[in-house]
Amino acid sequence: MNQTIYDAVIVGGGPSGSTAANDLAQAGFSVLLIERGGRIKPCGGAIPPRLLADFDIPQSLLVAKARSARMIAPSGRAVDMPVGEIGYVGMVDRDEYDEWLRERARQSGAERITATFEKIERDDEPHPIVTFRRTRGGPIESVRARVVIGADGARSAVAKQCLPGAERVPCVFAYHEIIKSPEENTEAFDATRCDVFYQGKLSPDFYAWVFPHGETASIGVGSANKGFSLRGAIGTMREELGLARCETVRREGAPIPLKPLKRWDNGADVIVAGDAAGVVAPASGEGIYYAMVGGRLVAEAAAMFLKTGEAKHLRSARKKFMREHGMVFRILGIMQYFWYSSDKRRERFVTICDDKDVQELTWQAYMHKKLVRAKPMAHVRIFLKDTAHLLGLRAATR
């Protein structure tokens, strides 16, 4: 049976898959983008201004610009962290944002279809077969690919099939409700502020959030505790914040990985990207920027593989990503393990966030996506203060 052969078949049309599809199509490769459709990932929707510049994203996709973040401790004590003059936190709605990215890839030359990935098959021919269904219960269709890119989320079917150990990546489960924003700002809700709740009653091991999206807002929570009621936590938040009567636009839930896979490729013709590769930042849960960076690096690696036929080039994507962002991920992983383990420690963590050095370096790192090395004395001061909190030498409140 004659089958269409694409240079790249990309499974998953989120920020990572769409970025890889766009880059490869612009480079002149034949690309098929398979997107399941009908699903929006739960996401606070925060992106740094750097993302707009790096990936040529128009300002029109921003539904809001947050100028500060508020950290709320278990005691209810709130610490505000103004962004200041260095920028803002851009907010996007994943429904519109992801579709724009997919459509851009199509306009660049990628073919896109709505279908559900089934599996990768192999025969005596040199290229793997990607099978899928366009409708539930419909006929199985197939194409061949010189390279397959799995960008199909935290529980990636591509990764599970092709990469040993992929199913054991630690995850938290995220759930949020998109609501109509209140008409006026209040002390509990501000359309220019991101609120993050470090409270065990709302999440025993992660955090909860209220992020503004212009006319709407995301109220969400994450936890790896399977017995914890995420919907119950959201209900509590909405009641306490006076948001219970706001109209609910939609509800979404999905697992979010918190550790990059040790290997992103199978050494032959399959590579994963985005959530499928585990590139969501621990502690913060930030994923859009890292997904798009990963998608671009995977596209570069795939392009080199397609040009040379040498599978060793696929390994370069993870190497480059970890070289640039690995240290940040390791530090955030340590932060999550320690500070999110009890309300006593969460209280101290929020206290640390009240420090001006911490605030400045936090925003600098967020905006530029790298550890800030320009102010060594600030790092020393933070280290000493952080150590004091770790040892309990400073009070949890002021």
GROMACS .gro file of C-alpha atoms in nm:
model
  398
    1MET     CA    1   0.000   0.000   0.000
    2ASN     CA    2   0.138   0.338  -0.100
    3GLN     CA    3   0.154   0.581   0.191
    4THR     CA    4   0.234   0.949   0.205
    5ILE     CA    5   0.581   1.007   0.348
    6TYR     CA    6   0.635   1.327   0.545
    7ASP     CA    7   0.967   1.457   0.662
    8ALA     CA    8   0.813   1.509   1.007
    9VAL     CA    9   0.490   1.399   1.168
   10ILE     CA   10   0.420   1.594   1.486
   11VAL     CA   11   0.173   1.453   1.736
   12GLY     CA   12   0.023   1.732   1.946
   13GLY     CA   13  -0.055   2.093   1.857
   14GLY     CA   14   0.020   2.279   2.179
   15PRO     CA   15   0.289   2.548   2.201
   16SER     CA   16   0.573   2.296   2.165
   17GLY     CA   17   0.434   2.095   1.875
   18SER     CA   18   0.311   2.402   1.689
   19THR     CA   19   0.647   2.576   1.728
   20ALA     CA   20   0.832   2.271   1.594
   21ALA     CA   21   0.585   2.243   1.306
   22ASN     CA   22   0.622   2.610   1.216
   23ASP     CA   23   1.002   2.605   1.228
   24LEU     CA   24   1.035   2.289   1.021
   25ALA     CA   25   0.779   2.406   0.764
   26GLN     CA   26   0.958   2.740   0.729
   27ALA     CA   27   1.281   2.546   0.672
   28GLY     CA   28   1.119   2.373   0.375
   29PHE     CA   29   1.039   2.031   0.523
   30SER     CA   30   0.708   1.854   0.469
   31VAL     CA   31   0.521   1.848   0.801
   32LEU     CA   32   0.200   1.686   0.922
   33LEU     CA   33   0.065   1.827   1.249
   34ILE     CA   34  -0.182   1.596   1.423
   35GLU     CA   35  -0.391   1.772   1.686
   36ARG     CA   36  -0.654   1.589   1.888
   37GLY     CA   37  -0.883   1.890   1.925
   38GLY     CA   38  -1.155   1.959   2.178
   39ARG     CA   39  -0.915   1.993   2.470
   40ILE     CA   40  -0.761   2.298   2.635
   41LYS     CA   41  -0.485   2.251   2.887
   42PRO     CA   42  -0.542   2.400   3.234
   43CYS     CA   43  -0.291   2.680   3.254
   44GLY     CA   44  -0.248   3.012   3.429
   45GLY     CA   45  -0.137   3.147   3.092
   46ALA     CA   46   0.164   3.350   3.208
   47ILE     CA   47   0.442   3.430   2.962
   48PRO     CA   48   0.746   3.660   2.988
   49PRO     CA   49   0.794   3.945   2.739
   50ARG     CA   50   1.102   3.764   2.610
   51LEU     CA   51   0.875   3.498   2.460
   52LEU     CA   52   0.701   3.753   2.237
   53ALA     CA   53   1.037   3.863   2.095
   54ASP     CA   54   1.195   3.519   2.068
   55PHE     CA   55   0.900   3.359   1.889
   56ASP     CA   56   0.753   3.658   1.702
   57ILE     CA   57   0.425   3.657   1.896
   58PRO     CA   58   0.201   3.963   1.848
   59GLN     CA   59   0.097   4.174   2.146
   60SER     CA   60  -0.264   4.126   2.035
   61LEU     CA   61  -0.259   3.772   2.178
   62LEU     CA   62  -0.211   3.909   2.529
   63VAL     CA   63  -0.541   3.925   2.713
   64ALA     CA   64  -0.386   4.104   3.012
   65LYS     CA   65  -0.058   4.235   3.152
   66ALA     CA   66   0.009   4.165   3.518
   67ARG     CA   67   0.223   4.425   3.693
   68SER     CA   68   0.268   4.241   4.023
   69ALA     CA   69   0.237   3.906   4.198
   70ARG     CA   70   0.089   3.846   4.541
   71MET     CA   71   0.211   3.556   4.751
   72ILE     CA   72  -0.036   3.441   5.018
   73ALA     CA   73   0.091   3.241   5.316
   74PRO     CA   74  -0.103   2.980   5.519
   75SER     CA   75  -0.174   3.247   5.781
   76GLY     CA   76  -0.334   3.465   5.515
   77ARG     CA   77  -0.047   3.711   5.520
   78ALA     CA   78   0.009   3.854   5.172
   79VAL     CA   79   0.334   3.975   5.019
   80ASP     CA   80   0.317   4.184   4.701
   81MET     CA   81   0.600   4.161   4.448
   82PRO     CA   82   0.573   4.448   4.198
   83VAL     CA   83   0.741   4.386   3.865
   84GLY     CA   84   0.869   4.742   3.852
   85GLU     CA   85   1.021   4.899   3.545
   86ILE     CA   86   1.174   4.585   3.397
   87GLY     CA   87   0.858   4.455   3.230
   88TYR     CA   88   0.534   4.273   3.295
   89VAL     CA   89   0.387   3.924   3.304
   90GLY     CA   90   0.195   3.867   2.983
   91MET     CA   91  -0.126   3.665   3.011
   92VAL     CA   92  -0.274   3.452   2.732
   93ASP     CA   93  -0.583   3.238   2.699
   94ARG     CA   94  -0.469   2.895   2.584
   95ASP     CA   95  -0.783   2.845   2.375
   96GLU     CA   96  -0.695   3.135   2.144
   97TYR     CA   97  -0.318   3.124   2.186
   98ASP     CA   98  -0.267   2.758   2.092
   99GLU     CA   99  -0.499   2.788   1.791
  100TRP     CA  100  -0.306   3.090   1.666
  101LEU     CA  101   0.018   2.892   1.686
  102ARG     CA  102  -0.132   2.598   1.497
  103GLU     CA  103  -0.271   2.823   1.227
  104ARG     CA  104   0.063   2.999   1.189
  105ALA     CA  105   0.227   2.661   1.133
  106ARG     CA  106  -0.031   2.584   0.865
  107GLN     CA  107   0.029   2.915   0.693
  108SER     CA  108   0.402   2.838   0.697
  109GLY     CA  109   0.336   2.520   0.503
  110ALA     CA  110   0.255   2.251   0.759
  111GLU     CA  111  -0.048   2.034   0.695
  112ARG     CA  112  -0.272   2.010   1.001
  113ILE     CA  113  -0.546   1.762   1.076
  114THR     CA  114  -0.770   1.693   1.374
  115ALA     CA  115  -0.722   1.331   1.474
  116THR     CA  116  -0.629   1.103   1.762
  117PHE     CA  117  -0.290   0.935   1.753
  118GLU     CA  118  -0.303   0.555   1.780
  119LYS     CA  119   0.051   0.420   1.764
  120ILE     CA  120   0.376   0.393   1.573
  121GLU     CA  121   0.421   0.078   1.367
  122ARG     CA  122   0.720  -0.060   1.182
  123ASP     CA  123   0.772  -0.297   0.891
  124ASP     CA  124   1.051  -0.374   0.645
  125GLU     CA  125   1.043  -0.023   0.501
  126PRO     CA  126   1.290   0.235   0.637
  127HIS     CA  127   1.041   0.486   0.785
  128PRO     CA  128   0.799   0.433   1.078
  129ILE     CA  129   0.423   0.432   1.023
  130VAL     CA  130   0.210   0.674   1.228
  131THR     CA  131  -0.150   0.561   1.269
  132PHE     CA  132  -0.444   0.776   1.377
  133ARG     CA  133  -0.823   0.812   1.368
  134ARG     CA  134  -1.002   1.128   1.261
  135THR     CA  135  -1.318   1.034   1.451
  136ARG     CA  136  -1.390   0.808   1.749
  137GLY     CA  137  -1.450   0.459   1.616
  138GLY     CA  138  -1.358   0.572   1.265
  139PRO     CA  139  -1.118   0.395   1.033
  140ILE     CA  140  -0.749   0.387   1.116
  141GLU     CA  141  -0.540   0.591   0.876
  142SER     CA  142  -0.165   0.595   0.843
  143VAL     CA  143   0.127   0.791   0.702
  144ARG     CA  144   0.502   0.744   0.709
  145ALA     CA  145   0.748   0.983   0.869
  146ARG     CA  146   1.119   1.026   0.841
  147VAL     CA  147   1.102   1.160   1.198
  148VAL     CA  148   0.821   1.154   1.454
  149ILE     CA  149   0.794   1.431   1.713
  150GLY     CA  150   0.580   1.353   2.017
  151ALA     CA  151   0.440   1.673   2.164
  152ASP     CA  152   0.131   1.508   2.307
  153GLY     CA  153   0.143   1.609   2.672
  154ALA     CA  154   0.252   1.478   3.009
  155ARG     CA  155   0.116   1.128   2.956
  156SER     CA  156   0.255   1.117   2.605
  157ALA     CA  157   0.150   0.808   2.413
  158VAL     CA  158   0.450   0.857   2.184
  159ALA     CA  159   0.692   0.871   2.477
  160LYS     CA  160   0.538   0.568   2.649
  161GLN     CA  161   0.571   0.362   2.335
  162CYS     CA  162   0.920   0.471   2.232
  163LEU     CA  163   1.112   0.586   2.541
  164PRO     CA  164   1.179   0.348   2.834
  165GLY     CA  165   1.078   0.495   3.170
  166ALA     CA  166   0.870   0.779   3.025
  167GLU     CA  167   0.563   0.667   3.220
  168ARG     CA  168   0.744   0.718   3.552
  169VAL     CA  169   0.795   1.095   3.520
  170PRO     CA  170   0.658   1.264   3.837
  171CYS     CA  171   0.353   1.482   3.778
  172VAL     CA  172   0.110   1.703   3.959
  173PHE     CA  173  -0.249   1.714   3.843
  174ALA     CA  174  -0.371   2.063   3.761
  175TYR     CA  175  -0.731   2.177   3.755
  176HIS     CA  176  -0.870   2.522   3.692
  177GLU     CA  177  -1.193   2.703   3.625
  178ILE     CA  178  -1.211   2.994   3.383
  179ILE     CA  179  -1.458   3.250   3.518
  180LYS     CA  180  -1.591   3.586   3.407
  181SER     CA  181  -1.383   3.847   3.588
  182PRO     CA  182  -1.551   4.080   3.838
  183GLU     CA  183  -1.638   4.416   3.685
  184GLU     CA  184  -1.429   4.604   3.941
  185ASN     CA  185  -1.105   4.532   4.123
  186THR     CA  186  -1.123   4.445   4.491
  187GLU     CA  187  -0.867   4.366   4.758
  188ALA     CA  188  -0.921   3.995   4.682
  189PHE     CA  189  -0.907   4.026   4.302
  190ASP     CA  190  -0.704   4.264   4.089
  191ALA     CA  191  -0.701   4.236   3.710
  192THR     CA  192  -0.336   4.350   3.703
  193ARG     CA  193  -0.208   4.106   3.966
  194CYS     CA  194  -0.125   3.733   3.976
  195ASP     CA  195  -0.215   3.575   4.310
  196VAL     CA  196  -0.037   3.260   4.428
  197PHE     CA  197  -0.163   3.075   4.737
  198TYR     CA  198   0.088   2.870   4.936
  199GLN     CA  199  -0.163   2.710   5.170
  200GLY     CA  200  -0.189   2.343   5.262
  201LYS     CA  201  -0.569   2.360   5.271
  202LEU     CA  202  -0.568   2.455   4.902
  203SER     CA  203  -0.280   2.229   4.795
  204PRO     CA  204  -0.085   1.997   5.025
  205ASP     CA  205   0.221   1.984   4.799
  206PHE     CA  206   0.201   2.258   4.534
  207TYR     CA  207   0.008   2.585   4.512
  208ALA     CA  208  -0.316   2.746   4.399
  209TRP     CA  209  -0.356   3.056   4.184
  210VAL     CA  210  -0.580   3.332   4.055
  211PHE     CA  211  -0.445   3.474   3.728
  212PRO     CA  212  -0.620   3.755   3.536
  213HIS     CA  213  -0.711   3.702   3.171
  214GLY     CA  214  -0.876   4.034   3.096
  215GLU     CA  215  -1.250   3.964   3.073
  216THR     CA  216  -1.192   3.626   3.236
  217ALA     CA  217  -0.966   3.479   3.505
  218SER     CA  218  -0.807   3.141   3.576
  219ILE     CA  219  -0.864   3.000   3.924
  220GLY     CA  220  -0.656   2.686   3.960
  221VAL     CA  221  -0.472   2.443   4.181
  222GLY     CA  222  -0.218   2.165   4.141
  223SER     CA  223  -0.138   1.861   4.354
  224ALA     CA  224   0.018   1.517   4.324
  225ASN     CA  225  -0.195   1.393   4.613
  226LYS     CA  226  -0.451   1.166   4.447
  227GLY     CA  227  -0.685   1.183   4.745
  228PHE     CA  228  -0.698   1.562   4.752
  229SER     CA  229  -1.008   1.731   4.608
  230LEU     CA  230  -0.893   1.988   4.353
  231ARG     CA  231  -1.251   2.090   4.275
  232GLY     CA  232  -1.315   2.130   4.647
  233ALA     CA  233  -1.012   2.357   4.679
  234ILE     CA  234  -1.133   2.575   4.391
  235GLY     CA  235  -1.476   2.595   4.551
  236THR     CA  236  -1.318   2.710   4.877
  237MET     CA  237  -1.112   2.974   4.696
  238ARG     CA  238  -1.410   3.112   4.508
  239GLU     CA  239  -1.614   3.138   4.826
  240GLU     CA  240  -1.339   3.306   5.028
  241LEU     CA  241  -1.246   3.549   4.750
  242GLY     CA  242  -1.602   3.649   4.668
  243LEU     CA  243  -1.587   3.485   4.324
  244ALA     CA  244  -1.846   3.211   4.377
  245ARG     CA  245  -2.115   3.395   4.182
  246CYS     CA  246  -1.893   3.473   3.883
  247GLU     CA  247  -2.001   3.284   3.572
  248THR     CA  248  -1.793   2.974   3.499
  249VAL     CA  249  -1.684   2.971   3.135
  250ARG     CA  250  -1.513   2.631   3.130
  251ARG     CA  251  -1.337   2.373   3.348
  252GLU     CA  252  -1.015   2.189   3.255
  253GLY     CA  253  -0.778   1.940   3.413
  254ALA     CA  254  -0.459   1.761   3.310
  255PRO     CA  255  -0.134   1.620   3.452
  256ILE     CA  256   0.173   1.845   3.447
  257PRO     CA  257   0.524   1.690   3.455
  258LEU     CA  258   0.783   1.837   3.688
  259LYS     CA  259   1.106   1.677   3.572
  260PRO     CA  260   1.268   1.656   3.227
  261LEU     CA  261   1.300   1.307   3.084
  262LYS     CA  262   1.651   1.167   3.096
  263ARG     CA  263   1.630   1.103   2.724
  264TRP     CA  264   1.414   1.273   2.462
  265ASP     CA  265   1.484   1.050   2.160
  266ASN     CA  266   1.492   0.679   2.079
  267GLY     CA  267   1.826   0.695   1.902
  268ALA     CA  268   1.666   0.639   1.563
  269ASP     CA  269   1.370   0.847   1.443
  270VAL     CA  270   1.148   0.956   1.735
  271ILE     CA  271   1.191   1.257   1.965
  272VAL     CA  272   0.962   1.425   2.217
  273ALA     CA  273   0.908   1.788   2.313
  274GLY     CA  274   0.720   2.009   2.560
  275ASP     CA  275   0.525   1.837   2.837
  276ALA     CA  276   0.604   1.505   2.672
  277ALA     CA  277   0.971   1.577   2.745
  278GLY     CA  278   0.891   1.695   3.098
  279VAL     CA  279   0.995   2.057   3.051
  280VAL     CA  280   0.766   2.229   3.300
  281ALA     CA  281   0.952   2.423   3.567
  282PRO     CA  282   0.925   2.271   3.919
  283ALA     CA  283   0.793   2.497   4.198
  284SER     CA  284   0.654   2.755   3.954
  285GLY     CA  285   0.479   2.521   3.710
  286GLU     CA  286   0.573   2.754   3.424
  287GLY     CA  287   0.551   2.568   3.096
  288ILE     CA  288   0.463   2.778   2.790
  289TYR     CA  289   0.801   2.941   2.742
  290TYR     CA  290   0.995   2.622   2.809
  291ALA     CA  291   0.764   2.424   2.581
  292MET     CA  292   0.830   2.661   2.294
  293VAL     CA  293   1.204   2.664   2.357
  294GLY     CA  294   1.198   2.285   2.360
  295GLY     CA  295   0.991   2.275   2.042
  296ARG     CA  296   1.241   2.497   1.864
  297LEU     CA  297   1.541   2.294   1.982
  298VAL     CA  298   1.370   1.969   1.880
  299ALA     CA  299   1.294   2.118   1.538
  300GLU     CA  300   1.662   2.216   1.498
  301ALA     CA  301   1.772   1.866   1.599
  302ALA     CA  302   1.517   1.704   1.367
  303ALA     CA  303   1.629   1.927   1.079
  304MET     CA  304   1.991   1.818   1.123
  305PHE     CA  305   1.879   1.455   1.134
  306LEU     CA  306   1.672   1.498   0.818
  307LYS     CA  307   1.963   1.663   0.636
  308THR     CA  308   2.229   1.412   0.740
  309GLY     CA  309   2.041   1.092   0.823
  310GLU     CA  310   2.247   1.070   1.141
  311ALA     CA  311   2.030   1.000   1.445
  312LYS     CA  312   2.297   1.131   1.682
  313HIS     CA  313   2.177   1.483   1.605
  314LEU     CA  314   1.849   1.415   1.785
  315ARG     CA  315   2.035   1.410   2.116
  316SER     CA  316   2.138   1.774   2.076
  317ALA     CA  317   1.793   1.908   2.168
  318ARG     CA  318   1.803   1.791   2.529
  319LYS     CA  319   2.171   1.877   2.566
  320LYS     CA  320   2.114   2.237   2.457
  321PHE     CA  321   1.802   2.275   2.671
  322MET     CA  322   1.967   2.146   2.988
  323ARG     CA  323   2.280   2.350   2.925
  324GLU     CA  324   2.068   2.666   2.916
  325HIS     CA  325   1.796   2.586   3.171
  326GLY     CA  326   1.905   2.278   3.367
  327MET     CA  327   2.041   2.472   3.666
  328VAL     CA  328   1.717   2.669   3.702
  329PHE     CA  329   1.517   2.345   3.695
  330ARG     CA  330   1.739   2.187   3.959
  331ILE     CA  331   1.712   2.486   4.191
  332LEU     CA  332   1.334   2.507   4.148
  333GLY     CA  333   1.309   2.134   4.215
  334ILE     CA  334   1.492   2.176   4.545
  335MET     CA  335   1.269   2.470   4.633
  336GLN     CA  336   0.954   2.271   4.571
  337TYR     CA  337   1.078   1.970   4.767
  338PHE     CA  338   1.168   2.177   5.071
  339TRP     CA  339   0.940   2.481   5.087
  340TYR     CA  340   0.614   2.314   4.982
  341SER     CA  341   0.639   2.030   5.234
  342SER     CA  342   0.452   2.196   5.525
  343ASP     CA  343   0.259   2.509   5.612
  344LYS     CA  344   0.533   2.611   5.853
  345ARG     CA  345   0.783   2.613   5.569
  346ARG     CA  346   0.536   2.780   5.330
  347GLU     CA  347   0.498   3.060   5.583
  348ARG     CA  348   0.875   3.113   5.584
  349PHE     CA  349   0.887   3.095   5.206
  350VAL     CA  350   0.638   3.380   5.173
  351THR     CA  351   0.843   3.579   5.424
  352ILE     CA  352   1.149   3.537   5.203
  353CYS     CA  353   0.945   3.671   4.911
  354ASP     CA  354   0.909   3.999   5.104
  355ASP     CA  355   1.282   4.062   5.063
  356LYS     CA  356   1.363   4.326   4.801
  357ASP     CA  357   1.676   4.141   4.682
  358VAL     CA  358   1.471   3.826   4.631
  359GLN     CA  359   1.205   4.016   4.441
  360GLU     CA  360   1.448   4.189   4.209
  361LEU     CA  361   1.644   3.876   4.123
  362THR     CA  362   1.325   3.671   4.088
  363TRP     CA  363   1.181   3.909   3.830
  364GLN     CA  364   1.514   3.944   3.651
  365ALA     CA  365   1.540   3.565   3.624
  366TYR     CA  366   1.179   3.537   3.506
  367MET     CA  367   1.211   3.806   3.241
  368HIS     CA  368   1.545   3.686   3.104
  369LYS     CA  369   1.505   3.313   3.174
  370LYS     CA  370   1.847   3.265   3.327
  371LEU     CA  371   2.008   3.295   3.667
  372VAL     CA  372   2.121   3.651   3.732
  373ARG     CA  373   2.495   3.678   3.791
  374ALA     CA  374   2.533   4.054   3.774
  375LYS     CA  375   2.482   4.116   4.146
  376PRO     CA  376   2.695   3.872   4.347
  377MET     CA  377   2.639   4.051   4.681
  378ALA     CA  378   2.265   4.025   4.638
  379HIS     CA  379   2.304   3.650   4.595
  380VAL     CA  380   2.516   3.636   4.910
  381ARG     CA  381   2.254   3.826   5.109
  382ILE     CA  382   1.980   3.598   4.980
  383PHE     CA  383   2.184   3.289   5.065
  384LEU     CA  384   2.237   3.408   5.423
  385LYS     CA  385   1.873   3.501   5.469
  386ASP     CA  386   1.755   3.175   5.311
  387THR     CA  387   1.985   2.975   5.538
  388ALA     CA  388   1.849   3.158   5.841
  389HIS     CA  389   1.496   3.063   5.743
  390LEU     CA  390   1.596   2.703   5.674
  391LEU     CA  391   1.743   2.678   6.025
  392GLY     CA  392   1.449   2.856   6.180
  393LEU     CA  393   1.667   3.143   6.303
  394ARG     CA  394   1.428   3.404   6.168
  395ALA     CA  395   1.065   3.440   6.260
  396ALA     CA  396   0.812   3.324   6.007
  397THR     CA  397   0.625   3.653   6.026
  398ARG     CA  398   0.714   4.015   6.076
   0.00000   0.00000   0.00000
